[in-house]
Amino acid sequence: MSVKWHEGRVIENRHWTDSAFSLRVEGPRLAFRAGQFVRIALEENLARAFSFVNPPHDPTLEFYGIVVPEGPLSPRLARLRAGDRLLVASNPAGFLVLSEVPASARSLWLVSTGTGIAPFLSILQTDEPWRRFENVVLVHAVRHTAELVYQEMIRQISTEHGLRIVTFVSREAAPGSLGGRIPAAIRDGRLEKAAGLALDHEAHLMLCGNPDMLRDAQAALGERGLRKHRRRNPGHISVESFW
Ligand SMILES: Cc1cc2nc3c(=O)[nH]c(=O)nc-3n(C[C@H](O)[C@H](O)[C@H](O)COP(=O)(O)OP(=O)(O)OC[C@H]3O[C@@H](n4cnc5c(N)ncnc54)[C@H](O)[C@@H]3O)c2cc1C
Ligand SMILES: NC(=O)c1ccc[n+]([C@@H]2O[C@H](COP(=O)([O-])OP(=O)(O)OC[C@H]3O[C@@H](n4cnc5c(N)ncnc54)[C@H](OP(=O)(O)O)[C@@H]3O)[C@@H](O)[C@H]2O)c1
């Protein structure tokens, strides 16, 4: 089936750092579920998947990206300005959605590195997590403090709904954030301590971002008896790899 493309207009390109940017785009009306992604492009033959940051009820599309200097598309996306054209595919997709999380889960852990926070921001702006789970934890690991993005939105959600927040900054000292990496902090108990919540069999974890983190975190969780969730073989972990 050939993909249809919608033409969108950039209304803002916010630069958080030299390499981290958020594009807000108007025009395309898309039906999707929080946590899904869609392919975006400047020309149809060079498209890349981007997760929606906006929740489905918000008609302004938002994408959060990082410049991969040698990458063919992301440096060009970072240079877009208000008024520029962006092509958005008509077929959002993806399984990193709450409808895939077993009804038995009582706590939801949204665990991300870098731009992997994007789908979780969409999920957190919907009502569903607060109706379904006793506790929701957002974990975001970045190299530098300046990449702890969307702090204002996250703080607001925390104030309104009691979201628990754990941040990691791995390449500089950062007061208020853990150092090192997520898998090590699962193993030595620092993650649970920082969240104030046990990672037990009532937890469901959604992991998103760097594929090495997905692999290493699943190994650390596996040592505690938590395994990947499959529809036919229910478990505790859902994953989405960004590359
Ligand atoms: C399901 C899905 C959802 C995605 N959602 C997002 C998103 O919301 N935001 C986003 O920035 N990217 C996202 N990506 C990655 C995105 O599709 C592109 O790969 C990325 O923007 C780089 O594009 P590029 O053409 O410049 O380089 P590419 O040729 O696509 O990638 C080159 C290399 O860059 C590295 N890389 C790619 N993406 C990232 C990243 N996000 N962070 C760090 N290193 C990376 C990898 O080593 C990769 O091999 C997603 C990918 C998938 C599969
Ligand atoms: N972030 C920047 O300053 C920056 C600036 C310009 C361009 N870029 C480009 O962006 C890309 C990297 O993006 P990024 O910094 O968002 O992503 P990243 O390399 O995935 O790093 C994000 C976080 O994930 C951690 N991580 C990496 N491997 C892990 C593993 N196996 N287990 C657990 N955690 C792990 C990193 O820790 P470690 O620090 O320990 O690896 C870091 O805290 C590169 O292509 C780079 O060229 C990045």
Coordinates of C-alpha atoms and ligand atoms in Angstrom, one line a residue:
M1 CA 0.0 0.0 0.0
S2 CA 1.5 3.4 -0.9
V3 CA 1.8 5.9 1.9
K4 CA -0.1 9.2 1.5
W5 CA 1.7 12.3 2.6
H6 CA 0.2 15.4 4.3
E7 CA 1.8 18.7 4.0
G8 CA 2.4 20.4 7.3
R9 CA 3.8 23.8 8.2
V10 CA 6.4 24.3 11.0
I11 CA 5.0 26.8 13.4
E12 CA 8.0 26.7 15.8
N13 CA 11.4 25.0 16.0
R14 CA 12.6 25.3 19.6
H15 CA 16.3 24.7 20.2
W16 CA 17.0 23.4 23.7
T17 CA 20.7 23.0 23.0
D18 CA 22.8 23.2 19.8
S19 CA 21.6 19.7 18.9
A20 CA 18.3 19.1 20.6
F21 CA 15.2 20.6 19.0
S22 CA 11.4 20.4 19.1
L23 CA 9.3 21.0 16.0
R24 CA 5.7 22.1 16.3
V25 CA 3.8 21.5 13.1
E26 CA 0.2 22.4 12.0
G27 CA -1.9 21.1 9.2
P28 CA -2.1 17.3 9.1
R29 CA -5.0 15.8 11.1
L30 CA -3.9 12.4 12.2
A31 CA -5.6 9.7 14.3
F32 CA -3.1 8.0 16.5
R33 CA -2.6 6.6 20.0
A34 CA -0.4 8.2 22.6
G35 CA 3.0 6.5 22.3
Q36 CA 2.9 6.0 18.6
F37 CA 5.2 7.4 15.9
V38 CA 4.8 8.7 12.3
R39 CA 7.3 9.1 9.4
I40 CA 8.2 12.7 8.6
A41 CA 10.2 14.0 5.6
L42 CA 11.3 16.9 3.6
E43 CA 11.2 14.8 0.5
E44 CA 9.2 11.5 0.3
N45 CA 12.3 9.4 -0.4
L46 CA 14.1 10.4 2.8
A47 CA 11.7 9.8 5.7
R48 CA 12.3 9.0 9.4
A49 CA 10.1 7.8 12.2
F50 CA 9.4 10.3 14.9
S51 CA 7.3 9.8 18.0
F52 CA 4.5 12.2 18.7
V53 CA 5.2 14.4 21.8
N54 CA 1.7 15.9 21.6
P55 CA -1.3 13.8 22.9
P56 CA -3.8 12.7 20.4
H57 CA -6.4 15.4 21.4
D58 CA -3.9 18.2 20.5
P59 CA -4.1 19.1 16.8
T60 CA -0.7 20.7 16.8
L61 CA 1.9 18.0 16.1
E62 CA 5.1 18.0 18.1
F63 CA 8.3 16.1 17.6
Y64 CA 11.5 16.1 19.7
G65 CA 14.7 15.3 17.9
I66 CA 18.5 15.4 18.2
V67 CA 21.0 16.2 15.5
V68 CA 23.0 13.1 14.5
P69 CA 25.8 15.1 12.7
E70 CA 26.4 12.4 10.1
G71 CA 22.7 11.5 9.7
P72 CA 21.0 12.5 6.4
L73 CA 17.8 13.9 7.8
S74 CA 18.1 15.1 11.4
P75 CA 20.5 18.0 10.7
R76 CA 18.1 19.3 8.1
L77 CA 15.1 19.1 10.5
A78 CA 17.0 21.0 13.1
R79 CA 17.5 23.9 10.6
L80 CA 13.7 24.2 9.8
R81 CA 12.1 27.5 10.6
A82 CA 8.5 28.7 11.2
G83 CA 6.7 28.6 7.8
D84 CA 8.8 25.8 6.3
R85 CA 7.1 22.7 4.9
L86 CA 7.3 19.3 6.5
L87 CA 5.8 16.1 5.0
V88 CA 4.0 13.9 7.5
A89 CA 2.9 10.4 6.6
S90 CA -0.8 9.4 6.9
N91 CA -0.2 6.2 8.8
P92 CA 0.9 6.5 12.5
A93 CA 2.0 3.2 14.0
G94 CA 3.6 1.5 16.9
F95 CA 2.9 -0.7 19.9
L96 CA 4.4 1.4 22.7
V97 CA 0.9 2.2 23.8
L98 CA -1.0 1.7 27.1
S99 CA -3.6 -0.6 25.4
E100 CA -0.7 -3.1 25.1
V101 CA 0.0 -3.0 28.9
P102 CA -1.6 -5.8 30.9
A103 CA -4.6 -4.8 33.0
S104 CA -2.9 -6.4 36.1
A105 CA -0.1 -3.8 36.2
R106 CA -0.3 -1.5 39.2
S107 CA 2.7 0.8 38.6
L108 CA 3.9 2.1 35.3
W109 CA 7.6 2.9 34.7
L110 CA 8.3 5.0 31.6
V111 CA 12.1 4.6 31.1
S112 CA 13.9 6.6 28.4
T113 CA 17.3 7.7 27.1
G114 CA 17.7 10.9 25.1
T115 CA 14.9 11.5 22.6
G116 CA 13.2 8.3 23.8
I117 CA 11.3 10.5 26.3
A118 CA 9.1 11.7 23.4
P119 CA 6.4 9.0 23.4
F120 CA 6.1 9.1 27.1
L121 CA 5.4 12.9 27.1
S122 CA 2.4 12.1 24.8
I123 CA 1.2 9.3 27.1
L124 CA 1.6 11.5 30.2
Q125 CA -0.6 14.2 28.7
T126 CA -3.6 11.8 28.4
D127 CA -6.0 10.7 31.2
E128 CA -5.3 7.0 31.0
P129 CA -2.2 6.6 33.2
W130 CA -3.9 8.4 36.1
R131 CA -7.0 6.3 35.8
R132 CA -5.2 3.0 35.5
F133 CA -2.1 3.0 37.7
E134 CA -1.5 3.6 41.4
N135 CA 2.0 5.0 40.6
V136 CA 3.6 6.4 37.5
V137 CA 7.4 6.9 37.2
L138 CA 9.2 8.8 34.5
V139 CA 12.9 8.0 34.1
H140 CA 15.0 10.1 31.7
A141 CA 18.7 9.5 31.1
V142 CA 20.8 12.0 29.2
R143 CA 24.4 12.8 28.7
H144 CA 24.2 16.5 29.8
T145 CA 21.8 18.4 32.1
A146 CA 20.7 20.7 29.2
E147 CA 19.1 17.6 27.6
L148 CA 16.7 17.3 30.5
V149 CA 14.0 18.8 28.3
Y150 CA 10.3 19.6 28.9
Q151 CA 11.0 20.2 32.6
E152 CA 8.1 22.7 32.9
M153 CA 5.6 20.3 31.4
I154 CA 6.9 17.4 33.5
R155 CA 6.8 19.4 36.7
Q156 CA 3.2 20.5 36.0
I157 CA 2.2 16.9 35.4
S158 CA 3.9 15.9 38.6
T159 CA 2.1 18.6 40.6
E160 CA -1.2 17.7 39.1
H161 CA -1.0 13.9 39.1
G162 CA 1.8 12.9 41.4
L163 CA 4.1 11.7 38.7
R164 CA 7.4 10.4 40.1
I165 CA 10.5 11.6 38.3
V166 CA 14.0 10.2 38.2
T167 CA 16.7 11.7 36.0
F168 CA 20.2 10.5 35.1
V169 CA 23.0 12.7 33.8
S170 CA 25.9 10.6 32.7
R171 CA 28.6 12.9 31.5
E172 CA 28.7 15.7 34.1
A173 CA 28.0 16.1 37.7
A174 CA 24.3 17.2 38.1
P175 CA 22.7 17.9 41.5
G176 CA 19.3 16.3 41.7
S177 CA 20.1 13.7 39.1
L178 CA 21.6 10.2 39.4
G179 CA 24.9 9.6 37.7
G180 CA 25.8 6.6 35.6
R181 CA 23.4 4.4 33.6
I182 CA 19.9 3.0 34.2
P183 CA 20.8 -0.8 34.1
A184 CA 23.4 -0.3 36.9
A185 CA 20.9 1.6 39.0
I186 CA 18.4 -1.2 38.6
R187 CA 20.9 -3.7 39.8
D188 CA 22.2 -1.7 42.8
G189 CA 18.8 -0.4 43.9
R190 CA 19.4 3.3 43.2
L191 CA 16.6 3.5 40.8
E192 CA 14.0 2.2 43.2
K193 CA 15.3 4.4 46.0
A194 CA 15.2 7.5 43.8
A195 CA 11.6 6.6 42.7
G196 CA 10.5 5.7 46.2
L197 CA 8.8 2.6 44.7
A198 CA 9.6 -1.1 44.3
L199 CA 10.3 -2.6 40.9
D200 CA 8.2 -5.7 41.6
H201 CA 6.0 -8.0 39.7
E202 CA 3.1 -5.5 39.8
A203 CA 5.2 -3.1 37.7
H204 CA 5.1 -2.6 34.0
L205 CA 8.1 -0.9 32.3
M206 CA 8.0 0.7 28.9
L207 CA 11.6 1.3 27.6
C208 CA 12.4 3.6 24.8
G209 CA 15.5 5.1 23.2
N210 CA 19.0 3.7 22.8
P211 CA 19.0 0.0 21.8
D212 CA 21.9 -0.7 24.0
M213 CA 20.0 0.6 27.0
L214 CA 17.0 -1.5 26.0
R215 CA 19.2 -4.6 25.9
D216 CA 21.1 -3.9 29.1
A217 CA 18.0 -2.8 31.1
Q218 CA 16.1 -5.9 30.0
A219 CA 19.1 -8.0 31.2
A220 CA 19.1 -6.3 34.6
L221 CA 15.3 -6.6 34.9
G222 CA 15.6 -10.3 33.8
E223 CA 17.8 -10.9 36.8
R224 CA 14.8 -9.9 39.0
G225 CA 12.4 -12.1 37.2
L226 CA 10.8 -9.4 35.0
R227 CA 10.5 -10.3 31.3
K228 CA 9.3 -8.9 28.0
H229 CA 5.6 -8.7 27.6
R230 CA 4.0 -10.5 24.6
R231 CA 0.3 -10.8 24.0
R232 CA 0.5 -14.6 24.1
N233 CA 3.0 -14.7 27.0
P234 CA 2.3 -11.7 29.3
G235 CA 5.3 -10.1 31.0
H236 CA 6.4 -6.8 32.5
I237 CA 8.4 -5.0 29.8
S238 CA 7.5 -3.3 26.5
V239 CA 10.2 -1.8 24.3
E240 CA 10.7 0.6 21.4
S241 CA 14.1 1.0 19.8
F242 CA 14.9 4.3 18.1
W243 CA 17.7 2.8 15.9
Ligands
LIG1 C1 9.9 3.9 16.0 C2 10.9 5.0 16.0 C3 10.6 6.3 16.6 C4 11.6 7.3 16.6 N1 11.3 8.5 17.2 C5 12.2 9.4 17.2 C6 12.0 10.7 17.9 O1 10.9 10.9 18.5 N2 13.0 11.6 17.9 C7 14.2 11.3 17.3 O2 15.1 12.2 17.4 N3 14.4 10.2 16.7 C8 13.5 9.3 16.6 N4 13.7 8.1 15.9 C9 15.0 8.0 15.1 C10 14.7 8.8 13.8 O3 13.9 8.0 13.0 C11 16.0 9.0 13.0 O4 16.8 7.8 12.9 C12 16.9 10.1 13.6 O5 16.2 11.4 13.6 C13 18.2 10.4 12.8 O6 17.9 10.5 11.5 P1 19.1 10.7 10.4 O7 18.5 10.6 9.1 O8 19.8 12.0 10.7 O9 20.1 9.6 10.7 P2 19.9 8.0 10.6 O10 20.5 7.5 9.4 O11 18.4 7.7 10.7 O12 20.6 7.4 11.9 C14 22.0 7.4 12.0 C15 22.5 7.0 13.4 O13 22.2 8.0 14.3 C16 21.9 7.4 15.6 N5 20.5 7.8 16.0 C17 19.4 7.8 15.3 N6 18.3 8.3 16.0 C18 18.9 8.7 17.1 C19 18.3 9.4 18.3 N7 16.9 9.7 18.3 N8 19.1 9.7 19.3 C20 20.4 9.4 19.3 N9 21.0 8.8 18.3 C21 20.2 8.4 17.2 C22 22.0 5.9 15.4 O14 23.3 5.5 15.8 C23 21.8 5.7 13.9 O15 22.4 4.5 13.4 C24 12.8 7.1 15.9 C25 13.1 5.9 15.3 C26 12.1 4.8 15.3 C27 12.5 3.5 14.6
LIG2 N1 24.1 14.4 23.7 C1 24.9 15.3 23.1 O1 25.6 16.1 23.7 C2 25.0 15.3 21.6 C3 25.4 16.5 21.0 C4 25.5 16.5 19.6 C5 25.1 15.4 18.9 N2 24.7 14.3 19.5 C6 24.4 13.1 18.7 O2 23.3 12.5 19.2 C7 23.5 11.1 19.3 C8 23.4 10.6 20.7 O3 22.3 11.1 21.3 P1 21.9 11.1 22.8 O4 23.0 11.7 23.6 O5 20.6 11.6 23.0 O6 21.8 9.5 23.0 P2 22.6 8.4 23.8 O7 24.0 8.2 23.2 O8 21.7 7.2 23.6 O9 22.7 8.9 25.3 C9 21.6 9.1 26.1 C10 21.8 8.4 27.5 O10 21.8 7.0 27.3 C11 22.9 6.4 28.0 N3 23.2 5.1 27.5 C12 24.0 4.8 26.4 N4 24.2 3.5 26.2 C13 23.5 2.9 27.3 C14 23.4 1.6 27.7 N5 23.9 0.5 27.1 N6 22.7 1.4 28.9 C15 22.1 2.4 29.5 N7 22.3 3.7 29.2 C16 23.0 3.9 28.1 C17 24.0 7.4 27.9 O11 25.0 7.2 28.9 P3 26.6 7.3 28.6 O12 26.8 8.8 28.6 O13 27.2 6.6 29.7 O14 26.8 6.7 27.2 C18 23.2 8.7 28.1 O15 23.0 9.0 29.5 C19 24.9 10.8 18.7 O16 24.7 10.6 17.3 C20 25.6 12.2 18.8 O17 26.5 12.4 17.8 C21 24.7 14.2 20.9

